Tab-separated table of C-alpha atoms in Angstrom:
chain	number	residue	atom	x	y	z
A	768	UNK	CA	180.778	87.656	89.103
A	769	UNK	CA	182.495	84.506	87.863
A	770	UNK	CA	180.473	81.352	87.314
A	771	UNK	CA	181.958	77.918	86.684
A	772	UNK	CA	180.927	75.861	83.669
A	773	UNK	CA	179.589	73.203	86.041
A	774	UNK	CA	176.598	75.375	86.970
A	775	UNK	CA	173.394	74.593	85.150
A	776	UNK	CA	172.775	78.082	83.755
A	777	UNK	CA	174.369	81.516	83.334
A	778	UNK	CA	172.933	85.011	83.833
A	779	UNK	CA	174.090	88.313	82.351
A	780	UNK	CA	172.618	91.836	82.272
A	781	UNK	CA	174.140	94.215	79.715
A	782	UNK	CA	173.276	97.476	78.007
A	783	UNK	CA	171.135	97.403	74.877
A	784	UNK	CA	173.361	96.641	71.900
A	785	UNK	CA	176.059	94.884	73.920
A	786	UNK	CA	176.666	91.149	73.692
A	787	UNK	CA	176.851	89.033	76.854
A	788	UNK	CA	180.183	87.443	77.723
A	789	UNK	CA	179.654	83.713	78.310
A	790	UNK	CA	182.202	81.419	80.022
A	791	UNK	CA	181.669	78.805	77.285
A	792	UNK	CA	181.166	79.171	73.503
A	793	UNK	CA	177.672	80.415	72.718
A	794	UNK	CA	177.116	77.642	70.170
A	795	UNK	CA	177.046	75.236	73.126
A	796	UNK	CA	174.290	77.201	74.850
A	797	UNK	CA	170.553	77.824	74.576
A	798	UNK	CA	170.157	81.589	75.093
A	799	UNK	CA	167.069	83.573	76.095
A	800	UNK	CA	166.616	87.261	76.852
A	801	UNK	CA	164.205	89.980	77.985
A	802	UNK	CA	164.404	93.764	78.298
A	803	UNK	CA	164.542	95.182	81.830
A	804	UNK	CA	164.143	98.859	81.015
A	805	UNK	CA	166.746	101.601	81.605
A	806	UNK	CA	168.454	100.417	78.367
A	807	UNK	CA	169.325	97.070	79.966
A	808	UNK	CA	168.761	93.557	78.649
A	809	UNK	CA	168.813	90.373	80.722
A	810	UNK	CA	170.303	87.271	79.080
A	811	UNK	CA	170.290	83.717	80.388
A	812	UNK	CA	171.852	80.601	78.938
A	813	UNK	CA	171.515	76.855	79.521
A	814	UNK	CA	173.854	74.130	78.273
A	815	UNK	CA	172.347	72.563	75.160
A	816	UNK	CA	172.249	69.162	76.823
A	817	UNK	CA	170.204	70.526	79.758
A	818	UNK	CA	166.890	70.008	77.970
A	819	UNK	CA	165.928	73.642	78.647
A	820	UNK	CA	164.468	76.021	76.074
A	821	UNK	CA	165.297	79.682	75.530
A	822	UNK	CA	161.838	80.642	76.813
A	823	UNK	CA	162.476	78.967	80.190
A	824	UNK	CA	163.131	81.698	82.757
A	825	UNK	CA	166.241	81.035	84.855
A	826	UNK	CA	165.811	80.074	88.536
A	827	UNK	CA	167.302	83.434	89.565
A	828	UNK	CA	164.500	85.266	87.754
A	829	UNK	CA	161.836	83.048	89.336
A	830	UNK	CA	163.247	83.811	92.792
A	831	UNK	CA	163.506	87.547	92.023
A	832	UNK	CA	159.858	87.652	90.949
A	833	UNK	CA	158.879	86.865	94.547
A	834	UNK	CA	160.468	90.109	95.766
A	835	UNK	CA	157.431	92.391	95.770
A	836	UNK	CA	158.771	95.641	97.194
A	837	UNK	CA	161.015	96.485	94.234
A	838	UNK	CA	163.815	97.736	96.464
A	839	UNK	CA	167.293	96.400	95.632
A	840	UNK	CA	168.236	93.378	97.716
A	841	UNK	CA	170.519	90.368	97.861
A	842	UNK	CA	168.504	87.143	97.907
A	843	UNK	CA	170.197	84.061	99.316
A	844	UNK	CA	168.957	80.578	98.438
A	845	UNK	CA	170.129	77.001	98.915
A	846	UNK	CA	172.384	75.817	96.107
A	847	UNK	CA	172.571	72.419	94.422
A	848	UNK	CA	175.353	71.050	96.633
A	849	UNK	CA	174.881	69.544	100.097
A	850	UNK	CA	178.522	70.213	101.033
A	851	UNK	CA	179.010	73.495	102.990
A	852	UNK	CA	182.536	73.726	101.570
A	853	UNK	CA	181.311	73.509	97.978
A	854	UNK	CA	180.904	76.688	95.935
A	855	UNK	CA	177.465	75.404	94.917
A	856	UNK	CA	176.220	75.291	98.524
A	857	UNK	CA	174.504	78.707	98.375
A	858	UNK	CA	173.147	80.913	95.589
A	859	UNK	CA	173.307	84.724	95.886
A	860	UNK	CA	171.088	86.858	93.641
A	861	UNK	CA	171.151	90.621	93.092
A	862	UNK	CA	167.497	91.590	92.550
A	863	UNK	CA	165.578	94.796	91.868
A	864	UNK	CA	162.020	95.467	90.708
A	865	UNK	CA	161.308	91.735	90.566
A	866	UNK	CA	164.247	90.929	88.258
A	867	UNK	CA	167.639	89.278	88.772
A	868	UNK	CA	170.653	91.373	87.780
A	869	UNK	CA	173.403	88.975	88.836
A	870	UNK	CA	174.033	85.688	90.591
A	871	UNK	CA	176.964	84.242	92.468
A	872	UNK	CA	177.623	80.881	94.083
A	873	UNK	CA	179.225	80.559	97.485
A	874	UNK	CA	180.298	78.093	100.106
A	875	UNK	CA	179.818	78.758	103.798
A	876	UNK	CA	183.398	79.857	104.475
A	877	UNK	CA	183.471	82.434	101.661
A	878	UNK	CA	179.962	83.802	102.215
A	879	UNK	CA	181.167	87.155	103.559
A	880	UNK	CA	183.565	87.681	100.637
A	881	UNK	CA	180.928	86.742	98.072
A	882	UNK	CA	178.336	89.069	99.609
A	883	UNK	CA	180.931	91.854	99.476
A	884	UNK	CA	181.666	90.980	95.861
A	885	UNK	CA	178.035	91.165	94.804
A	886	UNK	CA	177.622	94.471	96.698
A	887	UNK	CA	180.599	95.907	94.794
A	888	UNK	CA	179.267	94.514	91.522
A	889	UNK	CA	175.860	96.108	92.118
A	890	UNK	CA	177.383	99.516	92.774
A	891	UNK	CA	180.069	99.478	90.076
A	892	UNK	CA	178.077	97.917	87.223
A	893	UNK	CA	174.561	99.257	87.801
A	894	UNK	CA	174.943	101.950	90.487
A	895	UNK	CA	172.476	99.935	92.575
A	896	UNK	CA	172.363	100.651	96.308
A	897	UNK	CA	171.489	97.404	98.055
A	898	UNK	CA	169.261	98.016	101.061
A	899	UNK	CA	168.820	94.596	102.648
A	900	UNK	CA	169.354	90.881	102.432
A	901	UNK	CA	166.666	88.230	102.053
A	902	UNK	CA	166.706	84.464	102.482
A	903	UNK	CA	164.523	81.449	101.761
A	904	UNK	CA	163.673	78.606	104.090
A	905	UNK	CA	165.803	76.348	101.950
A	906	UNK	CA	168.864	78.098	103.364
A	907	UNK	CA	170.470	75.746	105.930
A	908	UNK	CA	170.526	76.631	109.602
A	909	UNK	CA	174.312	76.987	109.676
A	910	UNK	CA	174.092	79.538	106.854
A	911	UNK	CA	171.436	81.505	108.789
A	912	UNK	CA	173.740	81.525	111.823
A	913	UNK	CA	176.625	82.692	109.656
A	914	UNK	CA	174.508	85.549	108.315
A	915	UNK	CA	173.466	86.508	111.843
A	916	UNK	CA	177.135	86.735	112.806
A	917	UNK	CA	177.840	88.900	109.769
A	918	UNK	CA	174.969	91.259	110.582
A	919	UNK	CA	177.052	93.280	113.036
A	920	UNK	CA	180.367	92.672	111.304
A	921	UNK	CA	182.088	93.921	108.172
A	922	UNK	CA	179.095	93.325	105.910
A	923	UNK	CA	176.898	95.550	108.066
A	924	UNK	CA	179.500	98.310	107.753
A	925	UNK	CA	179.458	97.996	103.957
A	926	UNK	CA	175.773	98.783	103.571
A	927	UNK	CA	175.164	101.872	101.497
A	928	UNK	CA	172.668	104.652	102.111
A	929	UNK	CA	169.126	103.626	101.307
A	930	UNK	CA	167.102	106.777	100.789
A	931	UNK	CA	164.632	104.842	98.656
A	932	UNK	CA	164.128	102.059	101.204
A	933	UNK	CA	160.709	101.534	102.728
A	934	UNK	CA	160.014	103.030	106.117
A	935	UNK	CA	158.432	99.880	107.516
A	936	UNK	CA	160.495	97.544	109.740
A	937	UNK	CA	161.878	94.243	108.573
A	938	UNK	CA	162.010	91.374	111.056
A	939	UNK	CA	164.351	88.361	111.025
A	940	UNK	CA	162.600	85.294	109.631
A	941	UNK	CA	162.258	83.184	106.508
A	942	UNK	CA	159.484	81.321	104.812
A	943	UNK	CA	159.451	78.688	102.143
A	944	UNK	CA	160.314	78.341	98.574
A	945	UNK	CA	160.990	75.070	96.830
A	946	UNK	CA	163.985	73.784	94.944
A	947	UNK	CA	165.602	75.826	92.203
A	948	UNK	CA	163.571	73.954	89.631
A	949	UNK	CA	159.818	74.384	89.902
A	950	UNK	CA	159.342	77.368	92.163
A	951	UNK	CA	155.687	78.107	92.968
A	952	UNK	CA	154.803	81.778	92.820
A	953	UNK	CA	151.573	81.241	94.714
A	954	UNK	CA	153.171	79.559	97.707
A	955	UNK	CA	156.641	81.071	97.811
A	956	UNK	CA	157.208	84.004	100.095
A	957	UNK	CA	160.331	85.701	101.380
A	958	UNK	CA	161.173	87.601	104.527
A	959	UNK	CA	163.824	90.192	105.071
A	960	UNK	CA	166.140	88.898	107.751
A	961	UNK	CA	168.752	91.685	107.896
A	962	UNK	CA	166.925	94.982	108.665
A	963	UNK	CA	168.204	98.369	107.651
A	964	UNK	CA	165.707	100.404	109.669
A	965	UNK	CA	163.827	99.156	112.729
A	966	UNK	CA	160.800	101.211	113.640
A	967	UNK	CA	159.538	100.503	117.151
A	968	UNK	CA	157.006	103.332	117.536
A	969	UNK	CA	153.428	102.183	117.912
A	970	UNK	CA	150.821	104.540	116.432
A	971	UNK	CA	147.069	104.368	116.863
A	972	UNK	CA	145.686	101.751	114.576
A	973	UNK	CA	148.946	99.772	114.308
A	974	UNK	CA	148.406	96.054	114.769
A	975	UNK	CA	150.792	93.208	115.433
A	976	UNK	CA	150.508	89.490	114.991
A	977	UNK	CA	151.398	87.050	117.741
A	978	UNK	CA	150.869	83.315	117.573
A	979	UNK	CA	147.802	82.355	115.572
A	980	UNK	CA	145.682	85.379	116.410
A	981	UNK	CA	145.690	89.123	115.881
A	982	UNK	CA	146.386	91.243	118.936
A	983	UNK	CA	145.680	94.947	118.946
A	984	UNK	CA	147.563	97.755	120.599
A	985	UNK	CA	144.673	100.170	120.159
A	986	UNK	CA	143.452	101.572	123.470
A	987	UNK	CA	139.671	101.534	123.960
A	988	UNK	CA	137.972	104.804	123.109
A	989	UNK	CA	136.457	106.490	126.175
A	990	UNK	CA	133.615	108.895	125.374
A	991	UNK	CA	133.926	112.378	126.863
A	992	UNK	CA	130.867	113.339	128.915
A	993	UNK	CA	130.216	117.062	129.193
A	994	UNK	CA	129.226	118.275	132.705
A	995	UNK	CA	125.559	118.924	133.332
A	996	UNK	CA	124.556	122.603	133.176
A	997	UNK	CA	123.260	122.450	136.767
A	998	UNK	CA	124.365	120.825	139.972
A	999	UNK	CA	121.484	118.400	139.681
A	1000	UNK	CA	122.807	115.184	138.135
A	1001	UNK	CA	121.261	114.571	134.759
A	1002	UNK	CA	121.195	111.001	133.535
A	1003	UNK	CA	122.993	110.590	130.250
A	1004	UNK	CA	121.191	108.264	127.872
A	1005	UNK	CA	123.269	105.371	126.616
A	1006	UNK	CA	123.790	105.438	122.861
A	1007	UNK	CA	121.818	102.826	121.035
A	1008	UNK	CA	124.280	100.527	119.259
A	1009	UNK	CA	123.780	99.964	115.571
A	1010	UNK	CA	122.315	96.477	115.236
A	1011	UNK	CA	124.478	94.006	113.360
A	1012	UNK	CA	122.527	92.087	110.712
A	1013	UNK	CA	122.026	88.451	111.652
A	1014	UNK	CA	123.741	86.139	109.158
A	1015	UNK	CA	125.203	82.655	109.136
A	1016	UNK	CA	128.905	83.432	108.681
A	1017	UNK	CA	129.737	79.835	107.795
A	1018	UNK	CA	127.779	80.158	104.539
A	1019	UNK	CA	130.258	82.673	103.113
A	1020	UNK	CA	133.776	81.777	101.938
A	1021	UNK	CA	136.464	84.408	102.454
A	1022	UNK	CA	139.724	84.931	100.557
A	1023	UNK	CA	142.355	87.031	102.374
A	1024	UNK	CA	145.172	88.783	100.474
A	1025	UNK	CA	148.134	90.488	102.127
A	1026	UNK	CA	148.600	94.005	100.787
A	1027	UNK	CA	151.456	94.830	103.186
A	1028	UNK	CA	155.057	93.767	103.771
A	1029	UNK	CA	154.091	92.002	107.028
A	1030	UNK	CA	154.782	88.394	106.185
A	1031	UNK	CA	152.126	85.855	107.158
A	1032	UNK	CA	149.423	88.467	107.802
A	1033	UNK	CA	146.911	86.904	105.403
A	1034	UNK	CA	147.146	83.411	106.864
A	1035	UNK	CA	146.830	84.619	110.434
A	1036	UNK	CA	143.840	86.832	109.675
A	1037	UNK	CA	142.167	83.928	107.869
A	1038	UNK	CA	142.529	81.829	111.031
A	1039	UNK	CA	140.997	84.610	113.133
A	1040	UNK	CA	138.012	84.879	110.781
A	1041	UNK	CA	137.619	81.102	110.858
A	1042	UNK	CA	137.410	81.266	114.655
A	1043	UNK	CA	134.669	83.882	114.298
A	1044	UNK	CA	132.630	81.387	112.283
A	1045	UNK	CA	133.336	82.516	108.722
A	1046	UNK	CA	133.851	80.056	105.919
A	1047	UNK	CA	137.415	80.311	104.626
A	1048	UNK	CA	138.791	79.740	101.125
A	1049	UNK	CA	142.438	80.786	100.818
A	1050	UNK	CA	145.178	83.219	101.851
A	1051	UNK	CA	147.834	84.787	99.650
A	1052	UNK	CA	149.629	87.966	98.618
A	1053	UNK	CA	148.030	90.909	96.825
A	1054	UNK	CA	149.714	92.239	93.684
A	1055	UNK	CA	150.119	95.597	95.424
A	1056	UNK	CA	151.830	95.340	98.814
A	1057	UNK	CA	151.565	99.024	99.654
A	1058	UNK	CA	147.823	99.149	100.431
A	1059	UNK	CA	147.036	101.957	102.876
A	1060	UNK	CA	143.565	100.917	104.104
A	1061	UNK	CA	142.070	97.442	104.313
A	1062	UNK	CA	139.479	96.788	101.581
A	1063	UNK	CA	136.571	94.332	101.723
A	1064	UNK	CA	134.752	93.238	98.566
A	1065	UNK	CA	131.756	90.941	98.118
A	1066	UNK	CA	129.563	89.692	95.348
A	1067	UNK	CA	126.482	91.574	94.144
A	1068	UNK	CA	123.766	91.706	96.800
A	1069	UNK	CA	126.118	91.016	99.725
A	1070	UNK	CA	126.371	94.594	100.981
A	1071	UNK	CA	124.993	93.683	104.425
A	1072	UNK	CA	127.347	90.698	104.690
A	1073	UNK	CA	130.286	92.971	103.856
A	1074	UNK	CA	129.218	95.292	106.689
A	1075	UNK	CA	129.239	92.376	109.131
A	1076	UNK	CA	132.726	91.355	107.987
A	1077	UNK	CA	133.999	94.929	108.338
A	1078	UNK	CA	132.587	94.998	111.877
A	1079	UNK	CA	134.388	91.725	112.684
A	1080	UNK	CA	137.688	93.192	111.457
A	1081	UNK	CA	137.406	96.202	113.775
A	1082	UNK	CA	139.088	97.613	115.759
A	1083	UNK	CA	142.304	95.983	114.502
A	1084	UNK	CA	141.645	96.939	110.882
A	1085	UNK	CA	139.755	100.037	109.717
A	1086	UNK	CA	138.307	98.375	106.633
A	1087	UNK	CA	136.296	100.061	103.903
A	1088	UNK	CA	133.943	98.514	101.344
A	1089	UNK	CA	135.221	98.161	97.777
A	1090	UNK	CA	133.253	99.898	95.058
A	1091	UNK	CA	133.920	96.962	92.732
A	1092	UNK	CA	132.031	93.743	93.582
A	1093	UNK	CA	133.496	90.288	93.051
A	1094	UNK	CA	132.472	88.427	89.913
A	1095	UNK	CA	129.583	86.014	90.284
A	1096	UNK	CA	131.880	83.206	89.064
A	1097	UNK	CA	134.478	83.868	91.765
A	1098	UNK	CA	134.989	80.942	94.142
A	1099	UNK	CA	135.164	83.418	97.012
A	1100	UNK	CA	132.053	85.171	98.294
A	1101	UNK	CA	134.106	87.806	100.106
A	1102	UNK	CA	137.633	89.122	99.744
A	1103	UNK	CA	139.750	91.016	102.278
A	1104	UNK	CA	142.863	92.873	101.103
A	1105	UNK	CA	144.865	93.760	104.211
A	1106	UNK	CA	146.232	97.304	104.327
A	1107	UNK	CA	148.373	99.247	106.782
A	1108	UNK	CA	145.247	100.032	108.806
């Protein structure tokens, strides 16, 4: 995992008690560190003339923090160079559990070799089994096309077993992060573009997003009517629907958080709720992205409003009401955390 002295920072992960091996004398560097667990320590170093401090997390760590699932992956980002033949054209990061374990620079021509190198490094140095690749929207189109070509080539054949990988499918796509300096954790999201396991089965309650609206694959429930005890037809009374409380949806601001690995789910649901007349506040990612059932929370005294919102989410989402209300100082009146159902 060689890095040239021209790069603006260096990254090393070593065992506790070991010293990192820098490509330049350490007295010329500003060095920071943090423990990663498993008896490993992450070190980073900036040139002294960079203006950085030891407490400044390296760009690789900022990018890795956006990887929510915790499964090992190779993240690919745009480098500092605009020249596809320059080694600084792309940045490759080995990430796990929201931390960067290694980085490597690459040009377009050597991308396959550098991916192979970082795969070997992950296995040999840390016994890490890399399950998938991820990319940011900063990655140029020609690099995306190169990765697509590699998907069915030698790199695909090098993938190791991934018993600890998630069961959910990953779909090709990418969404934005900014430049290496000044990443925004609130707005930066990543998508897996090279899937390991594609699950195409559709179960009851599974929803999919298409365009700007939610479409449901749930078939309508048809009530079973028992036959009358005699040959004389007996009229069956229609069930009286539970009345929905009358409220002005526009008076309530909703925050939607994505508690799944389906990228863009929060933003699309927020648009759907806006079309239904709700006031909208923001969309983002939940801290936990393995939520099983959708949860709706409201402020004190908004129990009836929560029921209306839950009804509007059905049948696509089988939401339940949170036992913990939102704080009275919260800017949002209601909060939806999207789950698997």
